[in-house]
PDB file of C-alpha atoms in Angstrom:
ATOM      1  CA  MET A   1     122.724 112.787  68.116  1.00 93.00           C
ATOM      2  CA  GLU A   2     121.879 115.543  70.014  1.00 93.00           C
ATOM      3  CA  THR A   3     119.142 114.471  72.456  1.00 95.00           C
ATOM      4  CA  ALA A   4     122.035 111.164  72.934  1.00 94.00           C
ATOM      5  CA  ARG A   5     124.748 113.077  73.767  1.00 93.00           C
ATOM      6  CA  THR A   6     122.686 115.073  76.646  1.00 93.00           C
ATOM      7  CA  LYS A   7     120.462 113.032  77.331  1.00 94.00           C
ATOM      8  CA  SER A   8     117.554 115.631  77.643  1.00 93.00           C
ATOM      9  CA  ILE A   9     114.012 116.925  75.076  1.00 92.00           C
ATOM     10  CA  SER A  10     114.240 119.605  76.553  1.00 90.00           C
ATOM     11  CA  LYS A  11     118.010 120.342  76.193  1.00 91.00           C
ATOM     12  CA  ALA A  12     119.328 118.953  72.417  1.00 92.00           C
ATOM     13  CA  SER A  13     115.618 120.962  71.728  1.00 89.00           C
ATOM     14  CA  GLU A  14     116.933 123.652  72.989  1.00 87.00           C
ATOM     15  CA  ALA A  15     120.691 123.466  71.507  1.00 85.00           C
ATOM     16  CA  LEU A  16     119.026 122.399  67.885  1.00 83.00           C
ATOM     17  CA  HIS A  17     116.575 125.658  68.514  1.00 79.00           C
ATOM     18  CA  ILE A  18     113.745 124.092  67.916  1.00 84.00           C
ATOM     19  CA  SER A  19     110.413 123.066  69.976  1.00 87.00           C
ATOM     20  CA  HIS A  20     110.416 120.109  72.093  1.00 89.00           C
ATOM     21  CA  THR A  21     106.820 119.265  70.449  1.00 90.00           C
ATOM     22  CA  ALA A  22     108.416 119.007  67.063  1.00 89.00           C
ATOM     23  CA  LEU A  23     111.808 117.956  68.385  1.00 92.00           C
ATOM     24  CA  SER A  24     109.475 114.706  69.738  1.00 92.00           C
ATOM     25  CA  LYS A  25     107.626 114.286  66.869  1.00 93.00           C
ATOM     26  CA  GLN A  26     110.956 114.260  64.883  1.00 93.00           C
ATOM     27  CA  LEU A  27     112.365 111.030  67.715  1.00 94.00           C
ATOM     28  CA  ARG A  28     108.852 109.065  66.963  1.00 93.00           C
ATOM     29  CA  SER A  29     109.219 109.184  62.882  1.00 94.00           C
ATOM     30  CA  LEU A  30     112.840 107.875  63.134  1.00 94.00           C
ATOM     31  CA  GLU A  31     111.069 105.328  64.746  1.00 94.00           C
ATOM     32  CA  GLN A  32     108.736 103.990  63.099  1.00 94.00           C
ATOM     33  CA  GLN A  33     110.690 104.214  59.990  1.00 94.00           C
ATOM     34  CA  PHE A  34     112.433 101.789  60.897  1.00 94.00           C
ATOM     35  CA  ASP A  35     110.078  99.947  63.292  1.00 95.00           C
ATOM     36  CA  VAL A  36     112.985  99.613  66.387  1.00 96.00           C
ATOM     37  CA  GLN A  37     112.577 102.184  70.062  1.00 96.00           C
ATOM     38  CA  LEU A  38     116.014 104.867  69.673  1.00 96.00           C
ATOM     39  CA  PHE A  39     115.207 105.854  73.268  1.00 95.00           C
ATOM     40  CA  ALA A  40     114.091 104.613  76.761  1.00 94.00           C
ATOM     41  CA  ARG A  41     112.825 107.015  78.849  1.00 88.00           C
ATOM     42  CA  SER A  42     112.540 108.113  82.588  1.00 84.00           C
ATOM     43  CA  SER A  43     111.896 111.340  84.947  1.00 82.00           C
ATOM     44  CA  GLN A  44     116.201 111.895  84.658  1.00 85.00           C
ATOM     45  CA  GLY A  45     115.649 112.793  81.311  1.00 89.00           C
ATOM     46  CA  VAL A  46     116.790 109.690  77.932  1.00 94.00           C
ATOM     47  CA  GLU A  47     119.218 106.802  77.141  1.00 94.00           C
ATOM     48  CA  LEU A  48     119.612 104.964  74.412  1.00 95.00           C
ATOM     49  CA  THR A  49     118.094 101.601  73.788  1.00 96.00           C
ATOM     50  CA  ASP A  50     120.759  98.494  72.196  1.00 96.00           C
ATOM     51  CA  ALA A  51     118.779  99.970  69.036  1.00 96.00           C
ATOM     52  CA  GLY A  52     119.228 103.619  69.140  1.00 95.00           C
ATOM     53  CA  LYS A  53     123.263 102.940  69.911  1.00 95.00           C
ATOM     54  CA  VAL A  54     123.901 101.201  66.735  1.00 96.00           C
ATOM     55  CA  LEU A  55     122.045 104.141  64.889  1.00 96.00           C
ATOM     56  CA  TYR A  56     123.864 106.715  66.923  1.00 95.00           C
ATOM     57  CA  GLU A  57     126.859 104.745  66.434  1.00 95.00           C
ATOM     58  CA  SER A  58     125.665 104.588  62.450  1.00 94.00           C
ATOM     59  CA  SER A  59     124.967 108.390  61.569  1.00 93.00           C
ATOM     60  CA  LYS A  60     128.569 108.999  63.029  1.00 92.00           C
ATOM     61  CA  ILE A  61     130.007 107.485  59.500  1.00 94.00           C
ATOM     62  CA  VAL A  62     126.832 109.238  57.158  1.00 93.00           C
ATOM     63  CA  LEU A  63     126.991 112.966  58.684  1.00 91.00           C
ATOM     64  CA  ASP A  64     131.749 111.906  57.690  1.00 91.00           C
ATOM     65  CA  GLN A  65     130.624 110.502  54.372  1.00 93.00           C
ATOM     66  CA  LEU A  66     128.000 113.163  53.901  1.00 90.00           C
ATOM     67  CA  THR A  67     131.051 116.025  55.133  1.00 87.00           C
ATOM     68  CA  VAL A  68     133.440 114.555  52.605  1.00 90.00           C
ATOM     69  CA  ILE A  69     131.442 114.117  49.677  1.00 91.00           C
ATOM     70  CA  THR A  70     130.319 118.629  50.946  1.00 81.00           C
ATOM     71  CA  ARG A  71     133.988 119.466  50.677  1.00 80.00           C
ATOM     72  CA  ALA A  72     134.633 117.029  47.127  1.00 86.00           C
ATOM     73  CA  LEU A  73     131.647 118.822  46.048  1.00 82.00           C
ATOM     74  CA  GLU A  74     132.564 122.802  46.524  1.00 72.00           C
ATOM     75  CA  PRO A  75     135.276 123.291  43.939  1.00 69.00           C
ATOM     76  CA  TYR A  76     132.345 122.164  41.417  1.00 72.00           C
ATOM     77  CA  LYS A  77     128.962 124.960  43.057  1.00 68.00           C
ATOM     78  CA  VAL A  78     127.375 127.323  41.081  1.00 65.00           C
ATOM     79  CA  TRP A  79     126.529 129.590  44.401  1.00 68.00           C
ATOM     80  CA  ARG A  80     122.915 130.142  43.800  1.00 78.00           C
ATOM     81  CA  ARG A  81     121.502 130.405  46.882  1.00 84.00           C
ATOM     82  CA  ILE A  82     123.994 132.906  49.523  1.00 86.00           C
ATOM     83  CA  ARG A  83     122.968 133.601  53.217  1.00 90.00           C
ATOM     84  CA  ILE A  84     124.544 136.570  53.787  1.00 92.00           C
ATOM     85  CA  GLY A  85     125.102 137.822  57.263  1.00 93.00           C
ATOM     86  CA  THR A  86     124.946 141.556  58.442  1.00 92.00           C
ATOM     87  CA  ILE A  87     123.774 144.556  60.363  1.00 88.00           C
ATOM     88  CA  PRO A  88     121.036 146.123  59.594  1.00 85.00           C
ATOM     89  CA  ASP A  89     122.752 149.682  59.231  1.00 82.00           C
ATOM     90  CA  ILE A  90     125.914 148.197  57.228  1.00 87.00           C
ATOM     91  CA  ALA A  91     122.998 146.386  54.897  1.00 88.00           C
ATOM     92  CA  SER A  92     121.006 149.678  53.580  1.00 84.00           C
ATOM     93  CA  GLN A  93     124.310 151.192  52.649  1.00 82.00           C
ATOM     94  CA  TYR A  94     126.078 148.748  51.215  1.00 81.00           C
ATOM     95  CA  LEU A  95     123.507 145.759  49.868  1.00 85.00           C
ATOM     96  CA  LEU A  96     120.516 146.491  49.490  1.00 84.00           C
ATOM     97  CA  ALA A  97     121.389 148.808  46.589  1.00 81.00           C
ATOM     98  CA  SER A  98     123.892 146.081  45.209  1.00 83.00           C
ATOM     99  CA  LEU A  99     121.108 142.463  45.808  1.00 84.00           C
ATOM    100  CA  HIS A 100     119.439 143.250  41.796  1.00 83.00           C
ATOM    101  CA  LYS A 101     123.632 142.897  40.630  1.00 84.00           C
ATOM    102  CA  LEU A 102     123.502 138.677  42.651  1.00 83.00           C
ATOM    103  CA  GLU A 103     120.580 138.383  41.534  1.00 83.00           C
ATOM    104  CA  ASP A 104     121.043 139.639  37.432  1.00 83.00           C
ATOM    105  CA  GLN A 105     123.773 136.393  37.877  1.00 79.00           C
ATOM    106  CA  GLY A 106     121.063 133.926  38.770  1.00 80.00           C
ATOM    107  CA  HIS A 107     121.604 133.847  42.987  1.00 82.00           C
ATOM    108  CA  GLU A 108     118.361 133.335  45.158  1.00 85.00           C
ATOM    109  CA  VAL A 109     119.663 135.977  48.471  1.00 88.00           C
ATOM    110  CA  GLU A 110     119.302 135.682  52.128  1.00 90.00           C
ATOM    111  CA  LEU A 111     119.477 138.492  54.378  1.00 91.00           C
ATOM    112  CA  VAL A 112     120.600 137.606  58.047  1.00 93.00           C
ATOM    113  CA  TYR A 113     120.391 140.171  60.268  1.00 91.00           C
ATOM    114  CA  ARG A 114     122.434 140.261  64.028  1.00 87.00           C
ATOM    115  CA  GLN A 115     122.067 143.789  66.159  1.00 79.00           C
ATOM    116  CA  SER A 116     125.489 143.322  66.804  1.00 79.00           C
ATOM    117  CA  THR A 117     129.072 142.934  65.226  1.00 80.00           C
ATOM    118  CA  PRO A 118     130.698 140.380  67.337  1.00 81.00           C
ATOM    119  CA  GLU A 119     127.639 138.473  66.390  1.00 86.00           C
ATOM    120  CA  VAL A 120     127.126 138.594  62.946  1.00 88.00           C
ATOM    121  CA  TYR A 121     131.046 137.265  63.273  1.00 87.00           C
ATOM    122  CA  LYS A 122     129.770 133.706  65.802  1.00 88.00           C
ATOM    123  CA  MET A 123     127.152 133.203  62.744  1.00 89.00           C
ATOM    124  CA  LEU A 124     129.972 132.664  60.186  1.00 89.00           C
ATOM    125  CA  LEU A 125     132.006 131.277  62.127  1.00 86.00           C
ATOM    126  CA  ASP A 126     129.287 128.120  63.158  1.00 85.00           C
ATOM    127  CA  GLY A 127     128.100 127.894  59.589  1.00 85.00           C
ATOM    128  CA  GLU A 128     125.339 129.240  59.930  1.00 89.00           C
ATOM    129  CA  VAL A 129     125.886 131.726  56.398  1.00 91.00           C
ATOM    130  CA  ASP A 130     128.161 131.791  53.504  1.00 89.00           C
ATOM    131  CA  LEU A 131     129.896 135.057  53.808  1.00 91.00           C
ATOM    132  CA  LEU A 132     129.722 138.331  56.280  1.00 93.00           C
ATOM    133  CA  VAL A 133     129.257 142.467  55.148  1.00 93.00           C
ATOM    134  CA  ALA A 134     130.402 143.818  58.334  1.00 90.00           C
ATOM    135  CA  GLU A 135     133.409 146.474  59.883  1.00 88.00           C
ATOM    136  CA  ARG A 136     137.460 144.721  59.139  1.00 85.00           C
ATOM    137  CA  ILE A 137     138.714 143.673  62.341  1.00 79.00           C
ATOM    138  CA  SER A 138     141.444 140.863  62.205  1.00 75.00           C
ATOM    139  CA  MET A 139     140.256 137.389  61.466  1.00 73.00           C
ATOM    140  CA  HIS A 140     141.226 133.716  61.648  1.00 76.00           C
ATOM    141  CA  PRO A 141     144.085 132.875  58.139  1.00 80.00           C
ATOM    142  CA  SER A 142     141.940 130.402  57.049  1.00 82.00           C
ATOM    143  CA  ILE A 143     139.182 133.604  56.614  1.00 89.00           C
ATOM    144  CA  TRP A 144     139.315 135.186  53.558  1.00 92.00           C
ATOM    145  CA  MET A 145     138.788 138.974  53.324  1.00 92.00           C
ATOM    146  CA  GLY A 146     138.144 141.846  50.198  1.00 93.00           C
ATOM    147  CA  ASP A 147     138.103 145.260  51.143  1.00 93.00           C
ATOM    148  CA  LEU A 148     134.907 147.462  50.529  1.00 90.00           C
ATOM    149  CA  HIS A 149     135.104 150.878  51.112  1.00 89.00           C
ATOM    150  CA  GLN A 150     136.531 153.092  54.717  1.00 91.00           C
ATOM    151  CA  GLU A 151     134.538 155.435  55.863  1.00 91.00           C
ATOM    152  CA  PRO A 152     136.360 158.284  58.703  1.00 94.00           C
ATOM    153  CA  LEU A 153     135.036 159.547  62.237  1.00 95.00           C
ATOM    154  CA  PHE A 154     132.828 162.010  62.953  1.00 96.00           C
ATOM    155  CA  VAL A 155     132.629 163.651  66.149  1.00 96.00           C
ATOM    156  CA  VAL A 156     128.746 164.031  67.525  1.00 95.00           C
ATOM    157  CA  MET A 157     128.170 167.121  69.679  1.00 95.00           C
ATOM    158  CA  PRO A 158     125.021 169.689  70.541  1.00 94.00           C
ATOM    159  CA  LYS A 159     125.190 172.716  68.310  1.00 92.00           C
ATOM    160  CA  GLY A 160     126.609 174.750  71.280  1.00 90.00           C
ATOM    161  CA  HIS A 161     129.680 173.075  71.883  1.00 94.00           C
ATOM    162  CA  PRO A 162     132.492 174.949  71.638  1.00 94.00           C
ATOM    163  CA  PHE A 163     134.032 172.585  69.069  1.00 95.00           C
ATOM    164  CA  ALA A 164     131.267 172.762  66.781  1.00 93.00           C
ATOM    165  CA  SER A 165     132.855 175.657  64.533  1.00 93.00           C
ATOM    166  CA  LYS A 166     136.425 173.610  65.001  1.00 94.00           C
ATOM    167  CA  PRO A 167     137.761 171.549  61.029  1.00 96.00           C
ATOM    168  CA  ALA A 168     139.255 169.004  63.669  1.00 96.00           C
ATOM    169  CA  VAL A 169     138.845 167.828  66.949  1.00 95.00           C
ATOM    170  CA  THR A 170     142.211 165.059  67.614  1.00 95.00           C
ATOM    171  CA  LEU A 171     142.735 162.860  70.340  1.00 93.00           C
ATOM    172  CA  PRO A 172     144.343 164.659  73.036  1.00 93.00           C
ATOM    173  CA  GLU A 173     140.618 166.996  72.816  1.00 94.00           C
ATOM    174  CA  LEU A 174     138.847 164.555  72.530  1.00 94.00           C
ATOM    175  CA  SER A 175     139.914 163.077  75.986  1.00 92.00           C
ATOM    176  CA  SER A 176     138.718 165.938  77.391  1.00 91.00           C
ATOM    177  CA  GLN A 177     135.386 165.107  77.005  1.00 94.00           C
ATOM    178  CA  PRO A 178     133.020 163.073  78.175  1.00 94.00           C
ATOM    179  CA  LEU A 179     131.848 160.071  75.454  1.00 94.00           C
ATOM    180  CA  VAL A 180     128.329 158.667  74.750  1.00 91.00           C
ATOM    181  CA  LEU A 181     129.709 155.272  72.726  1.00 89.00           C
ATOM    182  CA  TYR A 182     128.157 151.667  71.969  1.00 82.00           C
ATOM    183  CA  ALA A 183     128.829 149.086  74.791  1.00 75.00           C
ATOM    184  CA  GLU A 184     131.694 146.677  74.684  1.00 69.00           C
ATOM    185  CA  GLY A 185     132.198 144.939  72.270  1.00 65.00           C
ATOM    186  CA  CYS A 186     131.277 147.660  68.751  1.00 75.00           C
ATOM    187  CA  THR A 187     134.436 147.952  66.433  1.00 79.00           C
ATOM    188  CA  ILE A 188     134.406 151.200  66.730  1.00 84.00           C
ATOM    189  CA  ARG A 189     134.847 152.131  70.589  1.00 85.00           C
ATOM    190  CA  ALA A 190     137.326 149.798  69.783  1.00 84.00           C
ATOM    191  CA  LYS A 191     139.025 151.519  67.616  1.00 87.00           C
ATOM    192  CA  LEU A 192     138.962 154.451  69.291  1.00 90.00           C
ATOM    193  CA  THR A 193     140.609 152.467  72.475  1.00 89.00           C
ATOM    194  CA  HIS A 194     143.293 151.358  71.003  1.00 89.00           C
ATOM    195  CA  LEU A 195     143.820 154.845  69.049  1.00 91.00           C
ATOM    196  CA  PHE A 196     144.107 156.696  72.457  1.00 91.00           C
ATOM    197  CA  ALA A 197     146.190 153.886  74.619  1.00 91.00           C
ATOM    198  CA  ALA A 198     148.404 154.530  71.553  1.00 91.00           C
ATOM    199  CA  MET A 199     148.934 158.281  72.245  1.00 88.00           C
ATOM    200  CA  ASN A 200     148.569 157.668  76.313  1.00 90.00           C
ATOM    201  CA  HIS A 201     145.721 159.629  76.413  1.00 87.00           C
ATOM    202  CA  PRO A 202     142.138 158.827  78.939  1.00 88.00           C
ATOM    203  CA  MET A 203     139.325 157.943  77.111  1.00 88.00           C
ATOM    204  CA  ASN A 204     136.524 159.306  79.220  1.00 89.00           C
ATOM    205  CA  ILE A 205     133.501 157.045  78.709  1.00 90.00           C
ATOM    206  CA  LYS A 206     130.323 159.034  81.316  1.00 91.00           C
ATOM    207  CA  THR A 207     127.616 156.719  79.264  1.00 88.00           C
ATOM    208  CA  GLU A 208     127.165 152.995  76.827  1.00 86.00           C
ATOM    209  CA  VAL A 209     124.534 151.675  75.805  1.00 83.00           C
ATOM    210  CA  ASN A 210     123.428 149.785  72.120  1.00 74.00           C
ATOM    211  CA  PHE A 211     121.142 152.252  70.140  1.00 73.00           C
ATOM    212  CA  LYS A 212     122.951 154.201  68.017  1.00 72.00           C
ATOM    213  CA  GLU A 213     118.912 156.834  68.176  1.00 75.00           C
ATOM    214  CA  VAL A 214     119.365 156.743  71.698  1.00 85.00           C
ATOM    215  CA  ILE A 215     123.685 158.011  71.927  1.00 87.00           C
ATOM    216  CA  LEU A 216     122.327 161.035  69.375  1.00 88.00           C
ATOM    217  CA  GLY A 217     119.677 161.572  71.978  1.00 89.00           C
ATOM    218  CA  TYR A 218     122.100 161.952  74.688  1.00 91.00           C
ATOM    219  CA  VAL A 219     124.712 163.849  72.343  1.00 92.00           C
ATOM    220  CA  GLY A 220     120.983 166.621  71.869  1.00 90.00           C
ATOM    221  CA  ASN A 221     120.659 166.994  75.426  1.00 90.00           C
ATOM    222  CA  GLY A 222     124.621 167.354  76.701  1.00 90.00           C
ATOM    223  CA  GLY A 223     125.146 164.617  77.801  1.00 91.00           C
ATOM    224  CA  GLY A 224     128.208 163.924  75.627  1.00 93.00           C
ATOM    225  CA  LEU A 225     130.230 163.316  72.391  1.00 95.00           C
ATOM    226  CA  THR A 226     129.937 160.321  70.323  1.00 93.00           C
ATOM    227  CA  VAL A 227     131.851 158.798  67.520  1.00 93.00           C
ATOM    228  CA  LEU A 228     130.264 157.480  64.320  1.00 91.00           C
ATOM    229  CA  PRO A 229     131.475 156.418  61.144  1.00 90.00           C
ATOM    230  CA  GLU A 230     130.599 158.978  57.975  1.00 90.00           C
ATOM    231  CA  PRO A 231     127.078 157.317  56.404  1.00 85.00           C
ATOM    232  CA  TYR A 232     125.962 158.099  59.918  1.00 85.00           C
ATOM    233  CA  ILE A 233     126.456 161.534  59.573  1.00 87.00           C
ATOM    234  CA  THR A 234     124.359 162.723  56.276  1.00 82.00           C
ATOM    235  CA  GLN A 235     121.188 161.418  58.729  1.00 81.00           C
ATOM    236  CA  LEU A 236     122.294 163.528  61.383  1.00 87.00           C
ATOM    237  CA  PRO A 237     119.419 165.866  62.278  1.00 86.00           C
ATOM    238  CA  THR A 238     120.947 169.264  62.309  1.00 83.00           C
ATOM    239  CA  ASP A 239     118.453 171.530  64.057  1.00 87.00           C
ATOM    240  CA  ARG A 240     120.629 170.257  66.913  1.00 90.00           C
ATOM    241  CA  LEU A 241     123.136 168.721  66.495  1.00 94.00           C
ATOM    242  CA  VAL A 242     127.326 168.937  64.188  1.00 94.00           C
ATOM    243  CA  SER A 243     129.907 166.907  62.881  1.00 95.00           C
ATOM    244  CA  VAL A 244     133.233 167.247  62.272  1.00 96.00           C
ATOM    245  CA  PRO A 245     135.774 164.702  61.462  1.00 96.00           C
ATOM    246  CA  LEU A 246     138.496 163.228  63.771  1.00 95.00           C
ATOM    247  CA  SER A 247     141.744 164.387  63.227  1.00 94.00           C
ATOM    248  CA  HIS A 248     143.708 161.350  63.584  1.00 93.00           C
ATOM    249  CA  PRO A 249     145.465 159.026  60.473  1.00 92.00           C
ATOM    250  CA  ASP A 250     143.245 155.299  61.243  1.00 91.00           C
ATOM    251  CA  ALA A 251     140.463 156.962  63.002  1.00 93.00           C
ATOM    252  CA  GLN A 252     138.087 154.973  59.923  1.00 92.00           C
ATOM    253  CA  ARG A 253     136.545 151.786  60.394  1.00 89.00           C
ATOM    254  CA  THR A 254     136.759 149.121  57.051  1.00 90.00           C
ATOM    255  CA  ILE A 255     133.724 147.229  55.992  1.00 92.00           C
ATOM    256  CA  ALA A 256     134.699 144.326  54.080  1.00 93.00           C
ATOM    257  CA  VAL A 257     133.562 140.363  52.449  1.00 93.00           C
ATOM    258  CA  PHE A 258     134.481 137.663  54.699  1.00 93.00           C
ATOM    259  CA  SER A 259     134.399 133.877  54.250  1.00 92.00           C
ATOM    260  CA  THR A 260     134.694 130.255  54.700  1.00 87.00           C
ATOM    261  CA  ASN A 261     135.170 129.898  50.698  1.00 84.00           C
ATOM    262  CA  ARG A 262     137.691 132.078  48.054  1.00 85.00           C
ATOM    263  CA  ALA A 263     135.811 130.890  45.613  1.00 80.00           C
ATOM    264  CA  LYS A 264     132.346 132.327  46.879  1.00 81.00           C
ATOM    265  CA  GLY A 265     133.665 135.838  48.201  1.00 87.00           C
ATOM    266  CA  GLN A 266     135.479 136.439  45.853  1.00 88.00           C
ATOM    267  CA  SER A 267     133.009 136.002  43.292  1.00 83.00           C
ATOM    268  CA  VAL A 268     129.558 138.214  44.946  1.00 85.00           C
ATOM    269  CA  PHE A 269     133.028 140.794  46.620  1.00 89.00           C
ATOM    270  CA  ARG A 270     133.128 141.306  42.776  1.00 87.00           C
ATOM    271  CA  LEU A 271     130.249 141.966  42.638  1.00 84.00           C
ATOM    272  CA  LEU A 272     129.238 144.119  45.344  1.00 85.00           C
ATOM    273  CA  ARG A 273     132.104 146.616  44.437  1.00 82.00           C
TER     274      ARG A 273
END
């Protein structure tokens, strides 16, 4: 169906995330199974033959019927196999130690990693995973959410920084400092943007990077300050860096379970708490 839609085996294989050779082999297998030619090939691409059009229209009906059947069986699923989307840091903090609870309940768990929070959410919305364990953001009402943990945010700075001896750092104080933050799409950066805007203070972003280790390298060498959640603080190289709480009632991030299926989400949520 994808080949018919794109009129190209190359484009269809890219969309399906399989090799050109693998898709061609599957198409030949279909043609051999039904003993027909499905596509007419040319230098411009491929077009459905009359036989191909019959199979294409019939396939749409079959897939629609499979969707109906899948939805009808949804309430009876035992959820033996669960795909959980997450990012590496959150997996190490909240998932890996709890996997045995899921396995003890007969679940076969596959963790699917992405490097950024937006990529993780896209997996859920695209149906690539059954649920997420990720930072909480506003989602469509059809997505079930359950909060697992709340993590306060800390300002990280070099040991010799003037703020290093303070019990906490306020947003106005932080506004005067150059910041080293994750690039756009990071939920902590989005949280800071919201907090600064609400207090009408500028946010002085000096450097944007994509990895925590690089951020800490910039901070340790005087490139600016950064803001990280509490679990990251225990991993700081204390010979060079110190952390101070960010003083604001909303200076925290929430780790939550997300699922398009309430029953599955609640079942896994109870085991992870």
